[in-house]
Amino acid sequence: MNVVTGYDKMSNDISTSTISKSISKKEKEYLSKTKKSGIKKVVLNDGVFSPNFLPNNISHRKQEIEHLLEHFLPTRFQKYCSDLSLYGVTGCGKTLVVKILKDALSEGVENTFYVFVSCEVNSTSSAVCKSILDQIGVKWVGSSVSGYINQIEGAISGKLLLLILDEVDLFLKRRKTNENLIEVFSNWDNCVLVFISNDPGWHDLLKDHRTISRLHLSNMIFEPYDEYDIFDIIKDRAKIGLAETSFDDNLLREISQFTAQYNGDARVAIKLLHRSAEYAEEEEDEKINTPHLNKAIDSLEVDNKLSFIKTLPPQHKVILISIYNASKNFKNPTIDAVYEEYKRLVRYHTEWRKLARHTVEVYINELETYKLIQRVVGKGRGRGKGREPTCIITTFDVKKFEEMLKR
Ligand SMILES: Nc1ncnc2c1ncn2[C@@H]1O[C@H](COP(=O)(O)OP(=O)(O)OP(=O)(O)O)[C@@H](O)[C@H]1O
Ligand SMILES: [Mg+2]
């Protein structure tokens, strides 16, 4: 039995013969669905909606691109240029623009290495160094960061390294000592650093003033897109990813207007376009309509709630799991039932201090403020007999939450 989720391993077992039967059943369903009479596909190319896709056309960033090209041009001649800090709100094209520039600048150049490291994926010093070594074609040996640093230093000796650290704030927040790596690179005359972040105050995370003073930072900001910019971006994406007759300007306008609420995050707009198209396809409609878009917006909310749950402090998470577990037994559990379940969970995890009932209740109130649960106040008068107790209802997608717990 998994203590946290309450899953019973026995009831979760599945035999290989059951899997085979299940595959052949699902195969038949799948084939009958795809064979269905001449229904046209809406999504023609899923790849163009992936976060890693680099489009040929970049709208509304011409000025920024020209400015960056001019800034980095000396590196094509192995000449140093100042380090750069690039920031802007989420989804405003920072990663896309820099990745495209990196590819363009490196073309035909031999003595400058252009390296892009995502600190979201590589959040330790060791992972960053290994990613650099992989990209400059050096096989990393051993397991010490200082060893990797020596390898990088040796490989770029007499050459230039332009190192882009995307989401650098995540790297600095992950571990205090990660700052040391930036200090090392900032000491090298043949290394140009580019930092990308959506936090304009990311430098405050650098605690050592020597590092800050060694960096020769120029700053650049990408302004957020407005709804007209977003319209152009998603129109381009729709043209290369969707069936020509499946969308129109009205739909794209609806998406871009909605995205204005998300500070003009192009990622959100592209996701909504893709999901609405998938819903249209699922419902065997050839054209994407407003109900498909509304469904996509609802599913985005679900995703947002789950991402938010992941960032909750540990005790809030345990209480949420207690509510989820108690819901399985009582449908809409009372606070007493939730607290019983909470006590059961923390008994198995000595690292979690058991909170008093009233504190748990305070946290439950917070979870309600975050709209993850809802309290249904019992009917009846006063506190006495005849009053139904207050129950708790979960308002997040329980199925997806369950999948998240299993991972
Ligand atoms: N000007 C543009 N033209 C075409 N597509 C764009 C443009 N700007 C952004 N996109 C697309 O929007 C999505 C988000 O862009 P990107 O990842 O570059 O944002 P970001 O600024 O790096 O965001 P974050 O701060 O969250 O990392 C990507 O799918 C990207 O292809
Ligand atoms: Mg980015």
CSV table of C-alpha atoms and ligand atoms in Angstrom, one decimal:
chain,number,residue,atom,x,y,z
A,1,MET,CA,0.0,0.0,0.0
A,2,ASN,CA,1.3,3.5,-0.9
A,3,VAL,CA,0.8,5.4,2.3
A,4,VAL,CA,0.5,8.8,0.7
A,5,THR,CA,-2.0,8.1,-2.0
A,6,GLY,CA,-3.7,5.2,-0.3
A,7,TYR,CA,-3.4,3.1,-3.5
A,8,ASP,CA,-3.7,-0.5,-3.0
A,9,LYS,CA,-1.1,-2.3,-5.1
A,10,MET,CA,-3.2,-5.5,-5.3
A,11,SER,CA,-6.1,-3.8,-7.0
A,12,ASN,CA,-3.7,-2.0,-9.3
A,13,ASP,CA,-2.1,-5.1,-10.7
A,14,ILE,CA,-2.6,-6.0,-14.3
A,15,SER,CA,-1.5,-9.2,-16.0
A,16,THR,CA,0.2,-9.3,-19.4
A,17,SER,CA,-2.7,-11.3,-21.0
A,18,THR,CA,-5.1,-8.5,-19.8
A,19,ILE,CA,-2.8,-5.9,-21.4
A,20,SER,CA,-2.8,-7.8,-24.7
A,21,LYS,CA,-6.6,-8.1,-24.7
A,22,SER,CA,-6.9,-4.4,-23.8
A,23,ILE,CA,-4.6,-3.5,-26.7
A,24,SER,CA,-6.6,-5.5,-29.3
A,25,LYS,CA,-9.8,-3.9,-28.0
A,26,LYS,CA,-8.4,-0.4,-28.1
A,27,GLU,CA,-6.9,-1.1,-31.5
A,28,LYS,CA,-10.3,-1.9,-33.0
A,29,GLU,CA,-11.8,1.2,-31.5
A,30,TYR,CA,-8.9,3.3,-32.8
A,31,LEU,CA,-9.2,1.9,-36.3
A,32,SER,CA,-12.9,2.2,-36.5
A,33,LYS,CA,-12.6,5.8,-35.4
A,34,THR,CA,-9.9,6.8,-37.9
A,35,LYS,CA,-11.6,5.0,-40.7
A,36,LYS,CA,-14.8,6.8,-40.2
A,37,SER,CA,-16.3,8.2,-43.3
A,38,GLY,CA,-14.1,10.8,-45.0
A,39,ILE,CA,-13.7,13.1,-42.0
A,40,LYS,CA,-11.0,15.6,-42.7
A,41,LYS,CA,-8.2,16.1,-40.2
A,42,VAL,CA,-8.0,19.5,-38.6
A,43,VAL,CA,-4.4,19.3,-37.2
A,44,LEU,CA,-2.1,18.6,-40.1
A,45,ASN,CA,1.2,19.1,-38.3
A,46,ASP,CA,1.4,18.6,-34.5
A,47,GLY,CA,5.1,19.5,-34.5
A,48,VAL,CA,4.5,23.2,-35.2
A,49,PHE,CA,2.7,23.5,-31.9
A,50,SER,CA,5.5,22.0,-29.8
A,51,PRO,CA,7.4,24.4,-27.5
A,52,ASN,CA,10.6,23.5,-29.2
A,53,PHE,CA,9.4,24.3,-32.7
A,54,LEU,CA,11.4,27.1,-34.4
A,55,PRO,CA,9.2,28.9,-37.0
A,56,ASN,CA,10.7,30.4,-40.1
A,57,ASN,CA,8.8,33.6,-39.6
A,58,ILE,CA,9.2,35.6,-36.4
A,59,SER,CA,6.7,38.4,-36.2
A,60,HIS,CA,7.0,41.7,-34.3
A,61,ARG,CA,10.6,41.2,-33.1
A,62,LYS,CA,12.5,42.7,-36.1
A,63,GLN,CA,14.0,45.6,-34.1
A,64,GLU,CA,15.1,43.4,-31.2
A,65,ILE,CA,16.7,40.9,-33.6
A,66,GLU,CA,18.6,43.6,-35.5
A,67,HIS,CA,19.8,45.0,-32.2
A,68,LEU,CA,20.9,41.7,-30.9
A,69,LEU,CA,22.7,40.8,-34.2
A,70,GLU,CA,24.6,44.0,-34.1
A,71,HIS,CA,25.6,43.4,-30.5
A,72,PHE,CA,26.8,39.9,-31.2
A,73,LEU,CA,28.3,40.4,-34.6
A,74,PRO,CA,31.9,40.7,-33.3
A,75,THR,CA,31.7,37.2,-31.9
A,76,ARG,CA,31.7,35.9,-35.5
A,77,PHE,CA,35.2,37.3,-35.7
A,78,GLN,CA,36.1,35.7,-32.4
A,79,LYS,CA,36.0,39.2,-30.8
A,80,TYR,CA,34.6,39.8,-27.3
A,81,CYS,CA,31.4,41.8,-26.8
A,82,SER,CA,29.7,42.7,-23.6
A,83,ASP,CA,27.6,40.2,-21.6
A,84,LEU,CA,23.9,40.6,-22.0
A,85,SER,CA,20.9,40.3,-19.8
A,86,LEU,CA,17.7,39.8,-21.7
A,87,TYR,CA,14.4,39.8,-19.9
A,88,GLY,CA,10.7,40.1,-20.6
A,89,VAL,CA,7.4,38.5,-19.4
A,90,THR,CA,6.7,34.8,-20.0
A,91,GLY,CA,5.9,33.9,-23.6
A,92,CYS,CA,7.3,37.0,-25.3
A,93,GLY,CA,9.7,35.2,-27.5
A,94,LYS,CA,13.0,35.5,-25.6
A,95,THR,CA,14.0,31.8,-26.0
A,96,LEU,CA,12.8,31.6,-29.6
A,97,VAL,CA,14.7,34.7,-30.7
A,98,VAL,CA,17.9,33.8,-29.0
A,99,LYS,CA,17.9,30.2,-30.3
A,100,ILE,CA,17.3,31.4,-33.9
A,101,LEU,CA,20.1,34.0,-33.5
A,102,LYS,CA,22.5,31.4,-32.1
A,103,ASP,CA,21.9,29.2,-35.1
A,104,ALA,CA,22.3,32.1,-37.6
A,105,LEU,CA,25.4,33.5,-35.9
A,106,SER,CA,27.2,30.2,-35.8
A,107,GLU,CA,26.8,29.5,-39.5
A,108,GLY,CA,30.2,29.3,-41.2
A,109,VAL,CA,32.1,30.3,-38.0
A,110,GLU,CA,34.8,28.0,-36.7
A,111,ASN,CA,36.5,29.6,-33.7
A,112,THR,CA,33.5,30.7,-31.7
A,113,PHE,CA,31.3,28.2,-29.9
A,114,TYR,CA,27.7,29.2,-29.6
A,115,VAL,CA,26.1,27.3,-26.8
A,116,PHE,CA,22.5,27.4,-25.5
A,117,VAL,CA,21.7,25.9,-22.1
A,118,SER,CA,18.2,25.7,-20.6
A,119,CYS,CA,18.6,26.0,-16.9
A,120,GLU,CA,15.1,24.7,-16.4
A,121,VAL,CA,16.3,21.4,-17.8
A,122,ASN,CA,19.9,21.7,-16.5
A,123,SER,CA,19.5,23.1,-13.1
A,124,THR,CA,22.8,21.9,-11.5
A,125,SER,CA,26.4,23.1,-12.2
A,126,SER,CA,27.3,19.7,-13.3
A,127,ALA,CA,24.4,19.4,-15.7
A,128,VAL,CA,25.2,22.9,-17.2
A,129,CYS,CA,28.9,21.9,-17.7
A,130,LYS,CA,27.9,18.6,-19.3
A,131,SER,CA,25.5,20.3,-21.6
A,132,ILE,CA,28.3,22.8,-22.7
A,133,LEU,CA,30.8,20.0,-23.3
A,134,ASP,CA,28.2,18.0,-25.3
A,135,GLN,CA,27.5,21.1,-27.5
A,136,ILE,CA,31.2,21.9,-28.1
A,137,GLY,CA,31.8,18.2,-29.0
A,138,VAL,CA,33.9,17.2,-26.0
A,139,LYS,CA,33.3,13.9,-24.2
A,140,TRP,CA,33.0,14.7,-20.5
A,141,VAL,CA,35.0,12.6,-18.2
A,142,GLY,CA,34.7,12.0,-14.4
A,143,SER,CA,32.1,13.5,-12.2
A,144,SER,CA,33.5,16.6,-10.6
A,145,VAL,CA,32.4,20.1,-11.6
A,146,SER,CA,35.9,21.4,-11.4
A,147,GLY,CA,37.0,18.7,-13.8
A,148,TYR,CA,34.3,19.7,-16.3
A,149,ILE,CA,35.3,23.3,-15.9
A,150,ASN,CA,38.9,22.4,-16.8
A,151,GLN,CA,37.7,20.5,-19.8
A,152,ILE,CA,35.7,23.5,-21.1
A,153,GLU,CA,38.5,25.9,-20.4
A,154,GLY,CA,40.9,23.6,-22.4
A,155,ALA,CA,38.5,23.2,-25.3
A,156,ILE,CA,37.9,26.9,-25.7
A,157,SER,CA,41.4,28.0,-25.3
A,158,GLY,CA,42.4,30.3,-28.2
A,159,LYS,CA,38.7,30.4,-29.2
A,160,LEU,CA,35.6,32.2,-28.0
A,161,LEU,CA,32.6,30.8,-26.2
A,162,LEU,CA,29.2,32.6,-26.3
A,163,LEU,CA,27.2,31.0,-23.6
A,164,ILE,CA,23.5,31.5,-23.3
A,165,LEU,CA,22.0,30.6,-19.9
A,166,ASP,CA,18.2,30.5,-20.4
A,167,GLU,CA,16.1,30.9,-17.2
A,168,VAL,CA,19.2,31.7,-15.2
A,169,ASP,CA,17.1,32.7,-12.2
A,170,LEU,CA,16.0,29.1,-11.8
A,171,PHE,CA,19.6,28.0,-11.8
A,172,LEU,CA,20.6,30.6,-9.1
A,173,LYS,CA,17.5,29.8,-7.0
A,174,ARG,CA,18.1,26.0,-7.1
A,175,ARG,CA,21.4,26.1,-5.1
A,176,LYS,CA,23.4,28.9,-3.6
A,177,THR,CA,26.7,27.4,-4.8
A,178,ASN,CA,25.5,27.5,-8.4
A,179,GLU,CA,26.6,31.1,-8.4
A,180,ASN,CA,30.2,29.9,-8.3
A,181,LEU,CA,29.9,28.6,-11.9
A,182,ILE,CA,28.9,32.0,-13.2
A,183,GLU,CA,31.8,33.6,-11.3
A,184,VAL,CA,34.2,31.2,-13.0
A,185,PHE,CA,32.8,32.0,-16.5
A,186,SER,CA,32.7,35.7,-15.9
A,187,ASN,CA,36.5,35.5,-15.1
A,188,TRP,CA,37.3,34.2,-18.6
A,189,ASP,CA,38.2,36.8,-21.2
A,190,ASN,CA,37.1,34.5,-24.0
A,191,CYS,CA,33.6,33.9,-22.7
A,192,VAL,CA,30.6,36.1,-23.5
A,193,LEU,CA,27.6,35.4,-21.2
A,194,VAL,CA,24.0,35.9,-22.2
A,195,PHE,CA,21.4,35.6,-19.4
A,196,ILE,CA,17.7,35.2,-20.1
A,197,SER,CA,15.1,35.6,-17.4
A,198,ASN,CA,11.5,36.8,-16.9
A,199,ASP,CA,12.6,38.3,-13.6
A,200,PRO,CA,14.3,41.7,-14.2
A,201,GLY,CA,15.8,41.6,-10.8
A,202,TRP,CA,17.5,38.2,-11.3
A,203,HIS,CA,20.9,39.8,-10.6
A,204,ASP,CA,19.8,40.3,-6.9
A,205,LEU,CA,20.2,36.5,-6.6
A,206,LEU,CA,24.0,36.9,-7.2
A,207,LYS,CA,25.3,37.4,-3.6
A,208,ASP,CA,28.9,37.8,-4.4
A,209,HIS,CA,29.6,41.4,-5.5
A,210,ARG,CA,32.8,40.4,-7.3
A,211,THR,CA,30.7,38.3,-9.7
A,212,ILE,CA,28.4,41.3,-10.5
A,213,SER,CA,31.3,43.7,-11.0
A,214,ARG,CA,33.1,41.2,-13.3
A,215,LEU,CA,30.1,40.9,-15.6
A,216,HIS,CA,30.0,43.6,-18.2
A,217,LEU,CA,26.2,43.6,-18.5
A,218,SER,CA,24.2,45.3,-21.2
A,219,ASN,CA,20.4,45.0,-20.7
A,220,MET,CA,17.7,44.4,-23.1
A,221,ILE,CA,14.0,44.0,-22.5
A,222,PHE,CA,11.3,42.4,-24.8
A,223,GLU,CA,8.0,44.2,-24.3
A,224,PRO,CA,4.9,42.1,-24.0
A,225,TYR,CA,2.9,41.3,-27.2
A,226,ASP,CA,-0.4,43.0,-27.6
A,227,GLU,CA,-3.5,41.2,-28.9
A,228,TYR,CA,-2.7,42.3,-32.5
A,229,ASP,CA,0.8,40.8,-32.3
A,230,ILE,CA,-0.6,37.6,-30.9
A,231,PHE,CA,-3.1,37.5,-33.7
A,232,ASP,CA,-0.3,37.6,-36.3
A,233,ILE,CA,1.8,35.0,-34.5
A,234,ILE,CA,-1.1,32.4,-34.2
A,235,LYS,CA,-2.2,33.1,-37.8
A,236,ASP,CA,1.2,32.1,-39.0
A,237,ARG,CA,1.1,29.0,-36.8
A,238,ALA,CA,-2.4,28.1,-37.9
A,239,LYS,CA,-1.4,28.4,-41.6
A,240,ILE,CA,1.4,25.8,-41.2
A,241,GLY,CA,-0.2,23.5,-38.7
A,242,LEU,CA,-4.0,23.3,-39.5
A,243,ALA,CA,-6.2,22.5,-42.4
A,244,GLU,CA,-6.8,25.7,-44.4
A,245,THR,CA,-10.6,25.7,-43.9
A,246,SER,CA,-10.6,24.8,-40.2
A,247,PHE,CA,-10.0,28.3,-38.8
A,248,ASP,CA,-10.9,31.9,-39.6
A,249,ASP,CA,-9.9,35.3,-38.4
A,250,ASN,CA,-12.8,35.5,-35.9
A,251,LEU,CA,-11.5,32.5,-34.0
A,252,LEU,CA,-7.9,33.8,-34.1
A,253,ARG,CA,-9.2,37.2,-32.8
A,254,GLU,CA,-11.1,35.4,-29.9
A,255,ILE,CA,-7.9,33.6,-29.0
A,256,SER,CA,-5.7,36.7,-29.1
A,257,GLN,CA,-8.2,38.7,-27.1
A,258,PHE,CA,-8.4,36.0,-24.4
A,259,THR,CA,-4.6,35.8,-24.3
A,260,ALA,CA,-4.3,39.5,-23.5
A,261,GLN,CA,-5.4,38.4,-20.0
A,262,TYR,CA,-2.2,36.4,-19.8
A,263,ASN,CA,0.1,39.4,-20.5
A,264,GLY,CA,0.2,38.5,-24.2
A,265,ASP,CA,1.8,35.1,-23.6
A,266,ALA,CA,2.3,33.7,-27.1
A,267,ARG,CA,2.7,30.2,-25.6
A,268,VAL,CA,-0.8,30.3,-24.1
A,269,ALA,CA,-2.3,31.4,-27.5
A,270,ILE,CA,-0.5,28.7,-29.4
A,271,LYS,CA,-1.7,26.1,-26.8
A,272,LEU,CA,-5.3,27.3,-27.1
A,273,LEU,CA,-5.2,27.1,-30.9
A,274,HIS,CA,-3.8,23.6,-30.8
A,275,ARG,CA,-6.2,22.3,-28.2
A,276,SER,CA,-9.3,23.9,-29.8
A,277,ALA,CA,-8.2,22.1,-33.0
A,278,GLU,CA,-7.9,18.8,-31.2
A,279,TYR,CA,-11.3,19.2,-29.7
A,280,ALA,CA,-12.8,20.0,-33.1
A,281,GLU,CA,-11.1,16.8,-34.5
A,282,GLU,CA,-12.3,14.8,-31.5
A,283,GLU,CA,-15.9,15.9,-32.1
A,284,GLU,CA,-15.5,15.2,-35.9
A,285,ASP,CA,-16.0,18.9,-36.8
A,286,GLU,CA,-14.1,20.2,-39.7
A,287,LYS,CA,-14.1,23.8,-38.4
A,288,ILE,CA,-12.9,25.0,-35.0
A,289,ASN,CA,-15.7,27.0,-33.3
A,290,THR,CA,-16.2,29.0,-30.0
A,291,PRO,CA,-17.3,26.0,-27.9
A,292,HIS,CA,-14.1,24.1,-28.9
A,293,LEU,CA,-12.1,27.2,-27.8
A,294,ASN,CA,-14.1,27.4,-24.5
A,295,LYS,CA,-13.3,23.8,-23.8
A,296,ALA,CA,-9.6,24.5,-24.5
A,297,ILE,CA,-9.7,27.5,-22.1
A,298,ASP,CA,-11.3,25.3,-19.4
A,299,SER,CA,-8.6,22.6,-19.9
A,300,LEU,CA,-5.9,25.3,-19.6
A,301,GLU,CA,-7.4,26.3,-16.2
A,302,VAL,CA,-7.1,22.6,-15.2
A,303,ASP,CA,-3.4,22.6,-16.2
A,304,ASN,CA,-2.8,25.9,-14.3
A,305,LYS,CA,-4.3,24.5,-11.1
A,306,LEU,CA,-2.1,21.4,-11.3
A,307,SER,CA,1.0,23.5,-11.9
A,308,PHE,CA,0.0,25.6,-9.0
A,309,ILE,CA,-0.5,22.6,-6.7
A,310,LYS,CA,3.1,21.5,-7.6
A,311,THR,CA,4.4,24.8,-6.1
A,312,LEU,CA,2.5,24.6,-2.8
A,313,PRO,CA,4.4,24.2,0.4
A,314,PRO,CA,4.7,20.6,1.7
A,315,GLN,CA,2.0,20.9,4.5
A,316,HIS,CA,-0.5,22.3,2.1
A,317,LYS,CA,0.2,19.4,-0.3
A,318,VAL,CA,-0.3,16.9,2.5
A,319,ILE,CA,-3.6,18.5,3.4
A,320,LEU,CA,-4.7,18.5,-0.2
A,321,ILE,CA,-3.8,14.8,-0.4
A,322,SER,CA,-5.7,14.2,2.8
A,323,ILE,CA,-8.8,15.8,1.3
A,324,TYR,CA,-8.4,13.8,-1.9
A,325,ASN,CA,-8.0,10.5,0.1
A,326,ALA,CA,-10.9,11.3,2.4
A,327,SER,CA,-13.1,12.2,-0.6
A,328,LYS,CA,-12.6,8.6,-1.9
A,329,ASN,CA,-14.2,7.3,1.4
A,330,PHE,CA,-16.8,9.9,2.1
A,331,LYS,CA,-17.6,11.6,-1.2
A,332,ASN,CA,-17.6,15.1,0.3
A,333,PRO,CA,-15.6,14.7,3.6
A,334,THR,CA,-16.0,16.8,6.7
A,335,ILE,CA,-13.1,18.7,8.2
A,336,ASP,CA,-13.0,16.0,10.9
A,337,ALA,CA,-12.6,13.3,8.3
A,338,VAL,CA,-9.9,15.3,6.5
A,339,TYR,CA,-8.0,15.8,9.8
A,340,GLU,CA,-8.2,12.1,10.6
A,341,GLU,CA,-6.7,11.3,7.2
A,342,TYR,CA,-4.1,14.0,7.7
A,343,LYS,CA,-3.0,12.5,11.0
A,344,ARG,CA,-2.8,9.1,9.3
A,345,LEU,CA,-0.5,10.4,6.6
A,346,VAL,CA,1.9,12.4,8.9
A,347,ARG,CA,2.2,9.3,11.2
A,348,TYR,CA,4.2,7.6,8.4
A,349,HIS,CA,6.3,10.6,7.5
A,350,THR,CA,8.3,11.8,10.5
A,351,GLU,CA,9.8,14.7,8.5
A,352,TRP,CA,6.3,16.3,8.5
A,353,ARG,CA,5.4,17.9,11.8
A,354,LYS,CA,1.8,17.2,12.8
A,355,LEU,CA,-0.2,20.4,12.8
A,356,ALA,CA,-3.0,21.1,15.2
A,357,ARG,CA,-6.5,20.9,13.9
A,358,HIS,CA,-7.1,24.6,13.9
A,359,THR,CA,-3.9,25.2,11.9
A,360,VAL,CA,-5.1,22.6,9.4
A,361,GLU,CA,-8.3,24.5,9.2
A,362,VAL,CA,-6.5,27.7,8.5
A,363,TYR,CA,-4.6,26.0,5.6
A,364,ILE,CA,-7.9,24.6,4.3
A,365,ASN,CA,-9.2,28.2,4.2
A,366,GLU,CA,-6.1,29.1,2.1
A,367,LEU,CA,-6.7,26.2,-0.3
A,368,GLU,CA,-10.2,27.6,-0.7
A,369,THR,CA,-8.8,31.0,-1.5
A,370,TYR,CA,-6.6,29.4,-4.2
A,371,LYS,CA,-9.9,27.9,-5.5
A,372,LEU,CA,-8.6,24.3,-5.2
A,373,ILE,CA,-11.4,23.3,-2.9
A,374,GLN,CA,-14.8,24.6,-1.9
A,375,ARG,CA,-16.4,24.4,1.5
A,376,VAL,CA,-20.1,23.7,1.6
A,377,VAL,CA,-21.4,25.1,4.9
A,378,GLY,CA,-23.8,22.7,6.6
A,379,LYS,CA,-27.5,23.6,6.9
A,380,GLY,CA,-29.2,24.2,10.2
A,381,ARG,CA,-29.0,26.8,12.9
A,382,GLY,CA,-26.2,27.5,15.3
A,383,ARG,CA,-23.7,24.8,16.3
A,384,GLY,CA,-26.0,22.4,18.1
A,385,LYS,CA,-27.9,19.3,17.1
A,386,GLY,CA,-29.6,19.2,13.8
A,387,ARG,CA,-26.8,21.2,12.1
A,388,GLU,CA,-25.2,19.3,9.1
A,389,PRO,CA,-21.4,19.5,9.2
A,390,THR,CA,-19.4,21.5,6.7
A,391,CYS,CA,-18.1,19.4,3.8
A,392,ILE,CA,-15.2,19.9,1.4
A,393,ILE,CA,-15.4,19.5,-2.3
A,394,THR,CA,-12.3,19.4,-4.5
A,395,THR,CA,-12.4,21.7,-7.5
A,396,PHE,CA,-9.4,20.5,-9.4
A,397,ASP,CA,-9.3,17.7,-11.9
A,398,VAL,CA,-9.0,14.6,-9.7
A,399,LYS,CA,-8.0,12.3,-12.5
A,400,LYS,CA,-5.1,14.4,-13.4
A,401,PHE,CA,-4.2,14.9,-9.8
A,402,GLU,CA,-4.2,11.2,-9.3
A,403,GLU,CA,-1.8,10.8,-12.3
A,404,MET,CA,0.4,13.5,-10.8
A,405,LEU,CA,0.6,11.6,-7.5
A,406,LYS,CA,1.5,8.4,-9.2
A,407,ARG,CA,4.4,10.0,-11.0
B,1,LIG,N1,7.5,36.6,-32.5
B,1,LIG,C1,7.1,35.3,-32.5
B,1,LIG,N2,6.8,34.7,-33.7
B,1,LIG,C2,6.4,33.4,-33.8
B,1,LIG,N3,6.3,32.7,-32.7
B,1,LIG,C3,6.6,33.2,-31.5
B,1,LIG,C4,7.0,34.5,-31.3
B,1,LIG,N4,7.2,34.8,-30.0
B,1,LIG,C5,6.9,33.7,-29.4
B,1,LIG,N5,6.6,32.7,-30.2
B,1,LIG,C6,6.2,31.4,-29.8
B,1,LIG,O1,5.6,31.5,-28.5
B,1,LIG,C7,6.1,30.4,-27.6
B,1,LIG,C8,6.7,31.1,-26.5
B,1,LIG,O2,7.9,31.8,-26.9
B,1,LIG,P1,9.3,31.7,-26.0
B,1,LIG,O3,9.5,30.3,-25.5
B,1,LIG,O4,10.4,32.2,-26.8
B,1,LIG,O5,8.9,32.6,-24.8
B,1,LIG,P2,9.9,33.1,-23.6
B,1,LIG,O6,9.9,34.6,-23.7
B,1,LIG,O7,11.2,32.4,-23.7
B,1,LIG,O8,9.0,32.7,-22.4
B,1,LIG,P3,9.5,32.2,-20.9
B,1,LIG,O9,9.9,33.4,-20.2
B,1,LIG,O10,8.3,31.6,-20.3
B,1,LIG,O11,10.6,31.2,-21.1
B,1,LIG,C9,7.0,29.6,-28.5
B,1,LIG,O12,6.2,28.5,-29.0
B,1,LIG,C10,7.4,30.5,-29.6
B,1,LIG,O13,7.6,29.7,-30.8
B,2,MG,MG,12.0,31.0,-22.5
